[in-house]
PDB file of C-alpha atoms in Angstrom:
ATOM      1  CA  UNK Q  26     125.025  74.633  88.921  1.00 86.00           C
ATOM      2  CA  UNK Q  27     122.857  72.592  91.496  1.00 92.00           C
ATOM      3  CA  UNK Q  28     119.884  72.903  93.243  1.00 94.00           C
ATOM      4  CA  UNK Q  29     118.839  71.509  96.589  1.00 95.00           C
ATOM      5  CA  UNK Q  30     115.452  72.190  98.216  1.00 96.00           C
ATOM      6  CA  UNK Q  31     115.800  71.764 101.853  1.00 96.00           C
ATOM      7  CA  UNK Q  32     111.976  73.311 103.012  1.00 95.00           C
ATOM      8  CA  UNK Q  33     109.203  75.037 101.007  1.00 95.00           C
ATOM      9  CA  UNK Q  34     106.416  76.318 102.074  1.00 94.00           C
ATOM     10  CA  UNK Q  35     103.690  79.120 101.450  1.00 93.00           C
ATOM     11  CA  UNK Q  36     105.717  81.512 103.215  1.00 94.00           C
ATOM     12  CA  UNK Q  37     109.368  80.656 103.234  1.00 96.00           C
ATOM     13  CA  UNK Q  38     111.881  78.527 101.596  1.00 97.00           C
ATOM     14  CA  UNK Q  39     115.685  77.588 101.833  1.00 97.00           C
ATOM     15  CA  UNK Q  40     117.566  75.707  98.925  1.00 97.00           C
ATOM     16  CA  UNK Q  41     121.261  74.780  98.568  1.00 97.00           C
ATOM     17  CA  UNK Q  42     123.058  76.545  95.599  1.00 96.00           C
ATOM     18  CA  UNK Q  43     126.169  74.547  94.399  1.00 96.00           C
ATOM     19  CA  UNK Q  44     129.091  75.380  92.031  1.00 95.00           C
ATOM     20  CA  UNK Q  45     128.133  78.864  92.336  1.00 94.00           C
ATOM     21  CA  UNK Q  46     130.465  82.283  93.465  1.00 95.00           C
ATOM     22  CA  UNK Q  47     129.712  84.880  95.215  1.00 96.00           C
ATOM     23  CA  UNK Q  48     129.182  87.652  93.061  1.00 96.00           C
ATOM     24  CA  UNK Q  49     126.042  85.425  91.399  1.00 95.00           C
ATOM     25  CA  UNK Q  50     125.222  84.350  95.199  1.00 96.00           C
ATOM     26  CA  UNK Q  51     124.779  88.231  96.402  1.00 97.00           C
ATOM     27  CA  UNK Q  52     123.256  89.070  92.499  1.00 96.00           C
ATOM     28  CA  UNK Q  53     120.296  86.506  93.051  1.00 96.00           C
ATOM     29  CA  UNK Q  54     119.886  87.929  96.224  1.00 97.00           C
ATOM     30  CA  UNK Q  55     119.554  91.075  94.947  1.00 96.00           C
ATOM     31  CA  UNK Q  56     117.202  90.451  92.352  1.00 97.00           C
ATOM     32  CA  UNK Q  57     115.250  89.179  94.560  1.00 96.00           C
ATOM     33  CA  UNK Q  58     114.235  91.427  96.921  1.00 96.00           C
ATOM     34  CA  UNK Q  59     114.815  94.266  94.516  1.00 95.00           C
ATOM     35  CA  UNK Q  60     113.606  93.496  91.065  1.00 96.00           C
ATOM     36  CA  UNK Q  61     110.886  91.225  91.484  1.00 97.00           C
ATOM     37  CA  UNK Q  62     107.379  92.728  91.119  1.00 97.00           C
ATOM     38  CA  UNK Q  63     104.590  92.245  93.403  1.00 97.00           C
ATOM     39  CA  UNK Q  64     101.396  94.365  94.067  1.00 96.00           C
ATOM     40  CA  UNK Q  65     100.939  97.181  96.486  1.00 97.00           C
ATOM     41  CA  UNK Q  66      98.580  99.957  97.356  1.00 97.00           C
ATOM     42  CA  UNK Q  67      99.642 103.491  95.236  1.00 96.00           C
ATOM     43  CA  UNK Q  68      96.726 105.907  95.289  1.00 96.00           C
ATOM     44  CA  UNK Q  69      94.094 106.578  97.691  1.00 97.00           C
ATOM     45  CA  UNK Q  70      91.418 108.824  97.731  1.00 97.00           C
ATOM     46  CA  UNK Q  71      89.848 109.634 101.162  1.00 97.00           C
ATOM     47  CA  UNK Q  72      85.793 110.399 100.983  1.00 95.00           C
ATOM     48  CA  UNK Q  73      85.668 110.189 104.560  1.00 94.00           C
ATOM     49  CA  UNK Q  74      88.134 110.093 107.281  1.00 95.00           C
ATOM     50  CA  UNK Q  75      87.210 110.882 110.410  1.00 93.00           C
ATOM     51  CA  UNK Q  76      89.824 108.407 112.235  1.00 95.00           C
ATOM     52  CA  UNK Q  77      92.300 109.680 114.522  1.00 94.00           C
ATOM     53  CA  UNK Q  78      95.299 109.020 112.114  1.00 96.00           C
ATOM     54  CA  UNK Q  79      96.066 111.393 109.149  1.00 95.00           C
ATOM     55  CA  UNK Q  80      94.837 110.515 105.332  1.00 95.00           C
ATOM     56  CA  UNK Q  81      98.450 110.412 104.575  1.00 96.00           C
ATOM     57  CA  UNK Q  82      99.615 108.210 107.733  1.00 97.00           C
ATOM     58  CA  UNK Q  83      96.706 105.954 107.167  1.00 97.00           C
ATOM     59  CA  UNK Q  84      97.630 105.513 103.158  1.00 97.00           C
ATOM     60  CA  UNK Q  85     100.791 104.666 104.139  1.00 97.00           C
ATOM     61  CA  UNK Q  86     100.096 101.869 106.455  1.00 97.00           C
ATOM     62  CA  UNK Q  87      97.930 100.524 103.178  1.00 97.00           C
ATOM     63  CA  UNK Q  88     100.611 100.839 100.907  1.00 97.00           C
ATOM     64  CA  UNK Q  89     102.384  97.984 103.455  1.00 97.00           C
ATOM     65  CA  UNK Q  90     100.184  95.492 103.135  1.00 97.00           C
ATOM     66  CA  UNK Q  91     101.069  92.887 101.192  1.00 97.00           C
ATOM     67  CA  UNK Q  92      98.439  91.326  98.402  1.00 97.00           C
ATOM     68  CA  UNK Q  93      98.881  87.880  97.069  1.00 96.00           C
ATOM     69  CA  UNK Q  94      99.558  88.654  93.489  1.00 95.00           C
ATOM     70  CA  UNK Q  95      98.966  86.556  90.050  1.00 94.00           C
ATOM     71  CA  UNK Q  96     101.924  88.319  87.896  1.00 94.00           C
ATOM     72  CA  UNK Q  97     100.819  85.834  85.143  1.00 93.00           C
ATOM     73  CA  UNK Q  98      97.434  88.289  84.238  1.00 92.00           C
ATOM     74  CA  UNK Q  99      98.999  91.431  84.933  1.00 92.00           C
ATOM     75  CA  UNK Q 100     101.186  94.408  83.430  1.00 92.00           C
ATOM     76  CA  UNK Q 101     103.399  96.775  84.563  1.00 93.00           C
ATOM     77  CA  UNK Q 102     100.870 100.691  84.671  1.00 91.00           C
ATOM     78  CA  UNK Q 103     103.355 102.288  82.634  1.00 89.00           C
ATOM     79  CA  UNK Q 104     103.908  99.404  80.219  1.00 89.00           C
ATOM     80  CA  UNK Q 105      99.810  98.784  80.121  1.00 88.00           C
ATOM     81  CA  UNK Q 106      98.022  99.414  76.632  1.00 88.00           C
ATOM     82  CA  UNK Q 107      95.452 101.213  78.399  1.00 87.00           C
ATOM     83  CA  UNK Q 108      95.188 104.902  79.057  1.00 80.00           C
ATOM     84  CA  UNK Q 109      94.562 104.967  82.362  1.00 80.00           C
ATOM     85  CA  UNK Q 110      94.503 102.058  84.360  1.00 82.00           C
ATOM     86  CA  UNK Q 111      92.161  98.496  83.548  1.00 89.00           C
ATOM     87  CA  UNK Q 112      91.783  95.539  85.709  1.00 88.00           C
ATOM     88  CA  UNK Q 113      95.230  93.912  83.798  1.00 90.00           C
ATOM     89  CA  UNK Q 114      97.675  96.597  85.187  1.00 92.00           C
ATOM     90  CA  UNK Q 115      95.975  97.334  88.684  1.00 94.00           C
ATOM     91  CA  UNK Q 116      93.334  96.031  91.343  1.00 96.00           C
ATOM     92  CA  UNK Q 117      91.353  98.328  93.175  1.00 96.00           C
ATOM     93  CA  UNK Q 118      90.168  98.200  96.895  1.00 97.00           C
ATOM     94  CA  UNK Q 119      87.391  99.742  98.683  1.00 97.00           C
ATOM     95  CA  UNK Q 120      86.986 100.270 102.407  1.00 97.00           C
ATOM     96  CA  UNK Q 121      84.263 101.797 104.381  1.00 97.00           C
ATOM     97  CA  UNK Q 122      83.700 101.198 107.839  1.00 96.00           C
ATOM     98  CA  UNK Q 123      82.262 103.196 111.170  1.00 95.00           C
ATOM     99  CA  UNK Q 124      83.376 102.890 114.584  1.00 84.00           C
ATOM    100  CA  UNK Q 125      83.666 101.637 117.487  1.00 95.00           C
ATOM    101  CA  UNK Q 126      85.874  98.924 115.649  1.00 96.00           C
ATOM    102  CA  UNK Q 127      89.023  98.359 114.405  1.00 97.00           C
ATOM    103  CA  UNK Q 128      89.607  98.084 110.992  1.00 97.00           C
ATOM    104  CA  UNK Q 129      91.641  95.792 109.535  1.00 97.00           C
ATOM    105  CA  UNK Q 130      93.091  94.720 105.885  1.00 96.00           C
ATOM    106  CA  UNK Q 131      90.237  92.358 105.572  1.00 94.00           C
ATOM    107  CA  UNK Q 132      87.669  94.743 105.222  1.00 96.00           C
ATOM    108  CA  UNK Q 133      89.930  96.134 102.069  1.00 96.00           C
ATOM    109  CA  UNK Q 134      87.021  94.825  99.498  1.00 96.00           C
ATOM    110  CA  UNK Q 135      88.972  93.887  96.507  1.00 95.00           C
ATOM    111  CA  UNK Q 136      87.616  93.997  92.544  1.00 92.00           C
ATOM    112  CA  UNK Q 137      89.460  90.773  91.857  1.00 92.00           C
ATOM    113  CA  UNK Q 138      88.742  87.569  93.074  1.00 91.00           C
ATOM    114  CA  UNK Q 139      92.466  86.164  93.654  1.00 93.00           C
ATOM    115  CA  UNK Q 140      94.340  89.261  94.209  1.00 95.00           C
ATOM    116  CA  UNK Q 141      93.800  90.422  97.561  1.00 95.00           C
ATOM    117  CA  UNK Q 142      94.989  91.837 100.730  1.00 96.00           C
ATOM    118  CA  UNK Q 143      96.401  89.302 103.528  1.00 96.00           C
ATOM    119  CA  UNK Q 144      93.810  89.052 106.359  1.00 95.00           C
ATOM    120  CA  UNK Q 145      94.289  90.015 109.686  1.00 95.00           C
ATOM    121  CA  UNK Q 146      96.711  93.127 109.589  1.00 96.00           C
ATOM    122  CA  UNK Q 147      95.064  96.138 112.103  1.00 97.00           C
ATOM    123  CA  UNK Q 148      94.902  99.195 110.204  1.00 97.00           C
ATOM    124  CA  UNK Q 149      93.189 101.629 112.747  1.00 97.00           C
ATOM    125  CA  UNK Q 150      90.876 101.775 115.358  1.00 97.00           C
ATOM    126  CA  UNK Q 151      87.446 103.392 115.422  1.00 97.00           C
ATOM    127  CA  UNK Q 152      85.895 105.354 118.184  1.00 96.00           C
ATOM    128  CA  UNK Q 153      82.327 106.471 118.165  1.00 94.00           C
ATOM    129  CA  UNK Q 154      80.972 108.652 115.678  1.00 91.00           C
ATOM    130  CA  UNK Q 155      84.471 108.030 113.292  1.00 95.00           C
ATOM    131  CA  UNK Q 156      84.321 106.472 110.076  1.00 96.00           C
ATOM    132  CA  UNK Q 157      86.629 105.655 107.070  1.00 96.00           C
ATOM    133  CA  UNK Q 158      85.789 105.424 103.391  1.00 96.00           C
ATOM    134  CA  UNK Q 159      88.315 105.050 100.709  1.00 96.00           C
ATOM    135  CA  UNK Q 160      89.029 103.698  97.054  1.00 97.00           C
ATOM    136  CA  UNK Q 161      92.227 102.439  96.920  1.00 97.00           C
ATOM    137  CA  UNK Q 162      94.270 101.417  93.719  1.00 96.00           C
ATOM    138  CA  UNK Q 163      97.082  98.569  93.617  1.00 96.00           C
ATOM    139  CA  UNK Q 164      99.619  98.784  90.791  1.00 96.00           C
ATOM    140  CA  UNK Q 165     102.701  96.269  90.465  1.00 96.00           C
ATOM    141  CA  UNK Q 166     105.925  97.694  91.677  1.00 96.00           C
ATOM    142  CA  UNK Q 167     109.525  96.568  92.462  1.00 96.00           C
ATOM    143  CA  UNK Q 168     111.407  97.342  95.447  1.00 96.00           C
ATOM    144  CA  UNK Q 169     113.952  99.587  93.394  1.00 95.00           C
ATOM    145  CA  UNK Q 170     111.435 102.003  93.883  1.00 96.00           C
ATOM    146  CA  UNK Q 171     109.980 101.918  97.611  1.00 96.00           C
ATOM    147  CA  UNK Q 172     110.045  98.641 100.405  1.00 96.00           C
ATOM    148  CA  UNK Q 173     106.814  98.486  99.942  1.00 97.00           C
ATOM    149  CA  UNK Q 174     106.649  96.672  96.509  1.00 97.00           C
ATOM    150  CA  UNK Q 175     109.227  94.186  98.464  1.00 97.00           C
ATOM    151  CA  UNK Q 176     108.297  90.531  98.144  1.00 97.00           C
ATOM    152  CA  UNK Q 177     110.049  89.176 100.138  1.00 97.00           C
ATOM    153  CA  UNK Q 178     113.567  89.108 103.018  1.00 97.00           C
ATOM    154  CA  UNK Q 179     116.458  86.671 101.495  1.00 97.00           C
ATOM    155  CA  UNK Q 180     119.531  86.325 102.882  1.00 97.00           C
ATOM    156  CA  UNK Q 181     122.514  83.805 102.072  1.00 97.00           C
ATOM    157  CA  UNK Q 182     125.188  82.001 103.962  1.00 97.00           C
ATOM    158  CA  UNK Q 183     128.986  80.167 102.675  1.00 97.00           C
ATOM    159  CA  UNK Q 184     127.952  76.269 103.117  1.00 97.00           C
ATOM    160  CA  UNK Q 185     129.788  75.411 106.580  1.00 97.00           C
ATOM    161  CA  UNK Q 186     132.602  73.096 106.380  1.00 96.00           C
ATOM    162  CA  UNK Q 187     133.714  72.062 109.713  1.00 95.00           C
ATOM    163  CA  UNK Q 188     136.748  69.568 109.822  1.00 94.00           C
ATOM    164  CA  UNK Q 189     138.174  67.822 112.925  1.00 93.00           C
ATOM    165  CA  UNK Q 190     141.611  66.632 113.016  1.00 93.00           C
ATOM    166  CA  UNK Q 191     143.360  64.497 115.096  1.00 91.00           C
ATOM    167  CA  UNK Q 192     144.798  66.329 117.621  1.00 91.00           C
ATOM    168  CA  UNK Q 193     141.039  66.053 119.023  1.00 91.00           C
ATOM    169  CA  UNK Q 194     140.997  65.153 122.511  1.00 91.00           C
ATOM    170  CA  UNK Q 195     137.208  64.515 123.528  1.00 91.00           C
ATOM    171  CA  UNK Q 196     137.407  67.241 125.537  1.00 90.00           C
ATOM    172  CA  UNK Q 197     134.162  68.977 125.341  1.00 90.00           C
ATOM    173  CA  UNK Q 198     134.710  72.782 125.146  1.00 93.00           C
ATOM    174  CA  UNK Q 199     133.464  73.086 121.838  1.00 94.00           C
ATOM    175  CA  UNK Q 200     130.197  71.359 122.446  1.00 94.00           C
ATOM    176  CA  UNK Q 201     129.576  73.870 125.582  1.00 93.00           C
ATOM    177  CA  UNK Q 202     130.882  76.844 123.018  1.00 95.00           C
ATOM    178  CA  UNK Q 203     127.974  76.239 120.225  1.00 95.00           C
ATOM    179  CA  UNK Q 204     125.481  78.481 120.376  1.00 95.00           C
ATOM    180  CA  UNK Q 205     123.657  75.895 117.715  1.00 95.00           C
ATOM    181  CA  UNK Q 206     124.420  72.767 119.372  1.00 94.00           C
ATOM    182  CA  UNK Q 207     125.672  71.046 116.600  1.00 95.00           C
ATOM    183  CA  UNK Q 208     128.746  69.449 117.798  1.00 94.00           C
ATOM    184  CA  UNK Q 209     128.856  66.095 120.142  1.00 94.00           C
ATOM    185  CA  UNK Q 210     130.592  63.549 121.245  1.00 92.00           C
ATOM    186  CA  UNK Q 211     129.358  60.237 120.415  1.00 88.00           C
ATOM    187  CA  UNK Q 212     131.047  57.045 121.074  1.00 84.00           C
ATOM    188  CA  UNK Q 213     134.375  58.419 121.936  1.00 86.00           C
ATOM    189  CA  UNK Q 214     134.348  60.655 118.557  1.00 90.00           C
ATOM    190  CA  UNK Q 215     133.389  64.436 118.014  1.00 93.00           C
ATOM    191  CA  UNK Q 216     131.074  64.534 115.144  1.00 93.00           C
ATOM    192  CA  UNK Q 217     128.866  67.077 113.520  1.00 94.00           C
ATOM    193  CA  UNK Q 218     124.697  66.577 114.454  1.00 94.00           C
ATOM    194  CA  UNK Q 219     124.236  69.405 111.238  1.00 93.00           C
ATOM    195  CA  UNK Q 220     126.592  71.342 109.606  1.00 93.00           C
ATOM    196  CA  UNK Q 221     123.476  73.184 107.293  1.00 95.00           C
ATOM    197  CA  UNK Q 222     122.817  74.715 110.825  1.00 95.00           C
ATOM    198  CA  UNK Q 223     126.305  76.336 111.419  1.00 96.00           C
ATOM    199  CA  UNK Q 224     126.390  79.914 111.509  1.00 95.00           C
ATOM    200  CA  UNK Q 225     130.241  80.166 110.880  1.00 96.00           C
ATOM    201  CA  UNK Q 226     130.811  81.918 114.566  1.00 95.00           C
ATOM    202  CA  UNK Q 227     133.965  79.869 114.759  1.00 94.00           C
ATOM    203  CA  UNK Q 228     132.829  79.725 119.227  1.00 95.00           C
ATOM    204  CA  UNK Q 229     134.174  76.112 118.722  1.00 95.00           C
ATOM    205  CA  UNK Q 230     137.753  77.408 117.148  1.00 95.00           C
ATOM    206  CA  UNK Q 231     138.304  80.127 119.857  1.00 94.00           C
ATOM    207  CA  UNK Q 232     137.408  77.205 122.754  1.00 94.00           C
ATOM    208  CA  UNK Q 233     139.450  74.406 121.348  1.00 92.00           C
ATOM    209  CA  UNK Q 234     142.494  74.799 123.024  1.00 88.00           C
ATOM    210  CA  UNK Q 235     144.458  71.634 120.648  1.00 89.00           C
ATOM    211  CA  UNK Q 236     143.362  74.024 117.315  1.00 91.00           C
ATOM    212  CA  UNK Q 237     141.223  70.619 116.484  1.00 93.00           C
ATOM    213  CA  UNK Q 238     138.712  72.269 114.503  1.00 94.00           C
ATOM    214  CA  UNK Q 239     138.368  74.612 112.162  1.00 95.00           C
ATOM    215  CA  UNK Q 240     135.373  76.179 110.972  1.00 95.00           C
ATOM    216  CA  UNK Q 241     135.224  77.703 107.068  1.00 95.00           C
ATOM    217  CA  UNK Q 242     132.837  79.258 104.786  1.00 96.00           C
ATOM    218  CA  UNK Q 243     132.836  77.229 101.356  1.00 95.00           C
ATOM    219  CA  UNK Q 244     132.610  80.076  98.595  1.00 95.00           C
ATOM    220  CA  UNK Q 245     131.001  78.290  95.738  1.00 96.00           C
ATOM    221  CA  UNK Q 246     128.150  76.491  97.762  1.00 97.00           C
ATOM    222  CA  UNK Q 247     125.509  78.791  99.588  1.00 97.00           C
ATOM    223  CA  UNK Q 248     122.465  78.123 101.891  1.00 97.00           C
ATOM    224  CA  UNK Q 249     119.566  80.811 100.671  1.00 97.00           C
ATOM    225  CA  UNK Q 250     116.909  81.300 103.013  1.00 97.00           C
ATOM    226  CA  UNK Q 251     114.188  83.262 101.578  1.00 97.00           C
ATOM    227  CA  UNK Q 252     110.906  84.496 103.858  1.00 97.00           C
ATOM    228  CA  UNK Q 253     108.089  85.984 101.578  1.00 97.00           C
ATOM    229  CA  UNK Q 254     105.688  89.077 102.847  1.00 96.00           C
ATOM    230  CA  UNK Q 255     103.148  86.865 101.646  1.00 94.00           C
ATOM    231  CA  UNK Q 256     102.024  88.389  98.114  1.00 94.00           C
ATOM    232  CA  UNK Q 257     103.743  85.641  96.128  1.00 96.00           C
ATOM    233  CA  UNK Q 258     104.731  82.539  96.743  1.00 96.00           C
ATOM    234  CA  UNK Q 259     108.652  82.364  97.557  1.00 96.00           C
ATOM    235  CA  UNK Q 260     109.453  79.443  94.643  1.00 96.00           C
ATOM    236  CA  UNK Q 261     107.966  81.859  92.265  1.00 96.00           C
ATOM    237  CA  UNK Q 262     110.221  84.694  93.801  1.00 96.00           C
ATOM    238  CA  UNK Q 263     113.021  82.053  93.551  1.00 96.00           C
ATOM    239  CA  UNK Q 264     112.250  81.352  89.674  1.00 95.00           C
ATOM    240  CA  UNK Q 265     111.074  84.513  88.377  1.00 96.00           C
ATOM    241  CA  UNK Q 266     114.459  86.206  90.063  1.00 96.00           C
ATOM    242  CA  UNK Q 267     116.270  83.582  87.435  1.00 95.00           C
ATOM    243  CA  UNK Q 268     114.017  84.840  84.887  1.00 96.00           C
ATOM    244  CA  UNK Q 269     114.689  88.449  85.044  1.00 96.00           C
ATOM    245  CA  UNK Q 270     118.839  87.608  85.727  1.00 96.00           C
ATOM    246  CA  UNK Q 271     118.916  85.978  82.926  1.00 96.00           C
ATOM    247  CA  UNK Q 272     116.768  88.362  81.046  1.00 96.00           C
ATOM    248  CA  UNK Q 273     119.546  91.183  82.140  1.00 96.00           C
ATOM    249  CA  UNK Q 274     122.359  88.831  81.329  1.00 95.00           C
ATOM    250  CA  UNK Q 275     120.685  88.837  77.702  1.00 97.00           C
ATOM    251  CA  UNK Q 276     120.458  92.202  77.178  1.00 96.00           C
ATOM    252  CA  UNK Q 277     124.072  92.875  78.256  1.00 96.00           C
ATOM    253  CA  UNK Q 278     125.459  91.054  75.622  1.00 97.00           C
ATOM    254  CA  UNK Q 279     122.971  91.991  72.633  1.00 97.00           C
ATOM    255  CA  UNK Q 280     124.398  95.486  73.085  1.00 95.00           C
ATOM    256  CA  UNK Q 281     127.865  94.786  73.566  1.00 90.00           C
TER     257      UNK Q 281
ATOM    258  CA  UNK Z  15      85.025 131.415 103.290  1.00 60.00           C
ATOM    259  CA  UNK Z  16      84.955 128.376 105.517  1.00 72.00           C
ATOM    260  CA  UNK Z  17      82.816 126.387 107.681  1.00 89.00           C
ATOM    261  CA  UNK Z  18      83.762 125.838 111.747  1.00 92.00           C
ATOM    262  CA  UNK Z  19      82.570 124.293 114.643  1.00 92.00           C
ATOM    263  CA  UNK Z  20      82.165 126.444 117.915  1.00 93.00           C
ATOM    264  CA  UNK Z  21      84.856 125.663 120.424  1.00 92.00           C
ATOM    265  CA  UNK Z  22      82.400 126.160 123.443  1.00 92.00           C
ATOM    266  CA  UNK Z  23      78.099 125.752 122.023  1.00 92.00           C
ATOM    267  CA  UNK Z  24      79.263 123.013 119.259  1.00 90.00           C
ATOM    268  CA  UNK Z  25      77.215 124.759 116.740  1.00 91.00           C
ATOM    269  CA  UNK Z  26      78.435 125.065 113.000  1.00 90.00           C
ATOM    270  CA  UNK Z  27      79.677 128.717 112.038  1.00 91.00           C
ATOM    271  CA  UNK Z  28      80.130 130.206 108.874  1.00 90.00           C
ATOM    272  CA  UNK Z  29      82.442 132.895 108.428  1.00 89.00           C
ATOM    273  CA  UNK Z  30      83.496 135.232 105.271  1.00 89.00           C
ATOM    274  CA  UNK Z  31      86.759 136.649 105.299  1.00 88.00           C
ATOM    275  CA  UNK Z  32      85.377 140.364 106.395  1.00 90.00           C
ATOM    276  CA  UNK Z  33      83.688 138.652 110.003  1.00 89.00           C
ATOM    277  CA  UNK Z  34      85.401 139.235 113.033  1.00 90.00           C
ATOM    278  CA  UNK Z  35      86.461 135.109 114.031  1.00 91.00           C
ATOM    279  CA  UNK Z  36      83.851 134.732 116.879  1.00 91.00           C
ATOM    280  CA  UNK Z  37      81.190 131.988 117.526  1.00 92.00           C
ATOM    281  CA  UNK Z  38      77.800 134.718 116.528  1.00 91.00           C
ATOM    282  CA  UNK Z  39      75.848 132.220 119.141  1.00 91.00           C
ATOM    283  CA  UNK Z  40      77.764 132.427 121.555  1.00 92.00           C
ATOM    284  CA  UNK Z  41      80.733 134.832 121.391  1.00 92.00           C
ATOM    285  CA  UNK Z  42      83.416 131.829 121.948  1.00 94.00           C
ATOM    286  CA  UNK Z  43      86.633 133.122 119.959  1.00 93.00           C
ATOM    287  CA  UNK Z  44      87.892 129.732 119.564  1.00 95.00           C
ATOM    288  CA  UNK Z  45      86.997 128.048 116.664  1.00 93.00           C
ATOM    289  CA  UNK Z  46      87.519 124.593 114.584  1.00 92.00           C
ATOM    290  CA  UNK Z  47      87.601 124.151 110.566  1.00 90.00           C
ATOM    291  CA  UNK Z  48      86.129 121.162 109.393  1.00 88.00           C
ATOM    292  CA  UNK Z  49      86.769 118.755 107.088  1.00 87.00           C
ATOM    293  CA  UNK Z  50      86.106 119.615 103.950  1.00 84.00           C
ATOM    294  CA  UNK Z  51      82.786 117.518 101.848  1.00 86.00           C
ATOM    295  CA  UNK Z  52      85.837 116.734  98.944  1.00 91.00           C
ATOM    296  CA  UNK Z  53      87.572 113.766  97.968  1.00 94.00           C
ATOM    297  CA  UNK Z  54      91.614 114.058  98.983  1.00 94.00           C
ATOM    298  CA  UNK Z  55      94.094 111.876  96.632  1.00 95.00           C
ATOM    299  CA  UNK Z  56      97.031 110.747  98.571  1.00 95.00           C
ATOM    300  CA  UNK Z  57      99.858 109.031  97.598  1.00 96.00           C
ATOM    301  CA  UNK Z  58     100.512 105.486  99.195  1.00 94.00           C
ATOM    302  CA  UNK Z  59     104.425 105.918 100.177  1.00 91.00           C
TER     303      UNK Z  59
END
């Protein structure tokens, strides 16, 4: 099995998989936006709430925000030597603000220095005389459980394999069918700008009146897109899905 | 037991469960509970 990185960045990343099937393609995928963990907001405790949203509206808008997570220092709660909760199984968060503003997830005040909320998410706003104060605690989660320990959105495609035979006449209807514009002709010859942008509509097969082209969906090589919430990087979503695949795989056949 | 705000004069009202649910200032019969000086737990989800 192959790798290909086409982009990475802090936020999203797309990669080739080759020599692969679909059952694997649509378990990665799975894994991970399922199984990885990643922090998010569990318990709150209101002191003061004066805001014209509920306590239990307003804890679940911070139970959405995402918080850049290091999943190297920390533990599962439940899995945690501790009794009850320690700085290596959750983060806390404290918020206290009066109006007239607008709160938003920067004002969360975090206990750790790398874990904390992304900036610039609108919480609620403040009119005069309202105030919010609240201790919130973080605790790593997976998706299995609630969206809101999601790390990220990942979706796959088949690797497009678009073939042109002879019976091509130059005629141009697939070019105006594309909704991608990937298709021109060029020197007297239809020819593919970039197939990795495809999205297997088949337009082009329904306009070619000759039956030219054909348009299929390779089944052993996929295009993975994956777009992160922001709380951890999408390579280490990538890898630590692998990781914990793998880590199922193993299990599987100890107790066989 | 509970503390309340006056609908009408704004003033804070305390009532036991024998008095009649009137504002003793001003004899508004519509009045507001506050908030309660404890700290609520709520689940994020």
């Amino acid at each position: 099995m192959e790798i290909d990185v086409l982009s990475s960045d802090d936020r999203s990343l797309r990669f080739i998989l080759k020599d692969g099937n679909p059952s694997l393609a649509n378990a990665l995928r799975r894994v991970m936006t399922s199984e990885v963990p990643v922090l998010a907001i569990e318990d709150v405790e209101f002191i003061e709430n004066s805001s014209s949203l509920y306590d239990e509206v307003l804890a679940h808008r911070l139970g959405l925000i995402p918080i850049k997570t290091d999943l190297s220092v920390l533990n599962f709660r439940d899995e945690c030597k501790c009794e009850s909760g320690c700085p290596s199984c959750q983060v806390e968060f404290t918020l206290k603000k009066k109006g007239p503003a607008i709160v938003y997830s920067d004002d969360l005040k975090s206990t750790s220095k790398t874990m904390k909320p992304l900036p610039g998410i609108p919480l609620v706003k403040l009119g005069k005389k309202q105030a919010i104060e609240l201790k919130a605690t973080a605790v790593l989660g997976t998706a299995k459980e609630h969206a809101k320990w999601q790390p990220a959105v990942v979706g796959y495609k088949y690797y497009p394999r678009i073939t042109i035979s002879e019976r091509c006449t130059r005629c141009g209807d697939c070019v105006e069918a594309c909704p991608r514009k990937i298709l021109v002709v060029k020197k007297d010859k239809l020819t593919v700008t970039d197939e990795k942008e495809c999205i297997l509509c088949r337009a082009c097969m329904d306009a070619c009146g000759e039956e030219a082209i054909t348009v299929e969906g390779d089944d052993k090589t996929f295009i993975y897109e994956v777009e992160s919430t922001g709380g951890l990087e999408p390579i280490e979503i990538a890898t630590r899905s692998c990781d914990i695949l793998m880590g199922k795989a193993q299990e599987l056949a100890s107790r066989l | 037991m509970g503390l309340y705000r006056c609908g009408q004069c704004d003033k804070e009202v305390e009532l036991t469960m024998s008095d009649p649910i009137r504002c003793p200032f001003c004899g508004f019969k519509i009045l507001f509970k506050t908030r309660q000086k404890v700290v609520k737990r709520v689940k994020a989800r």
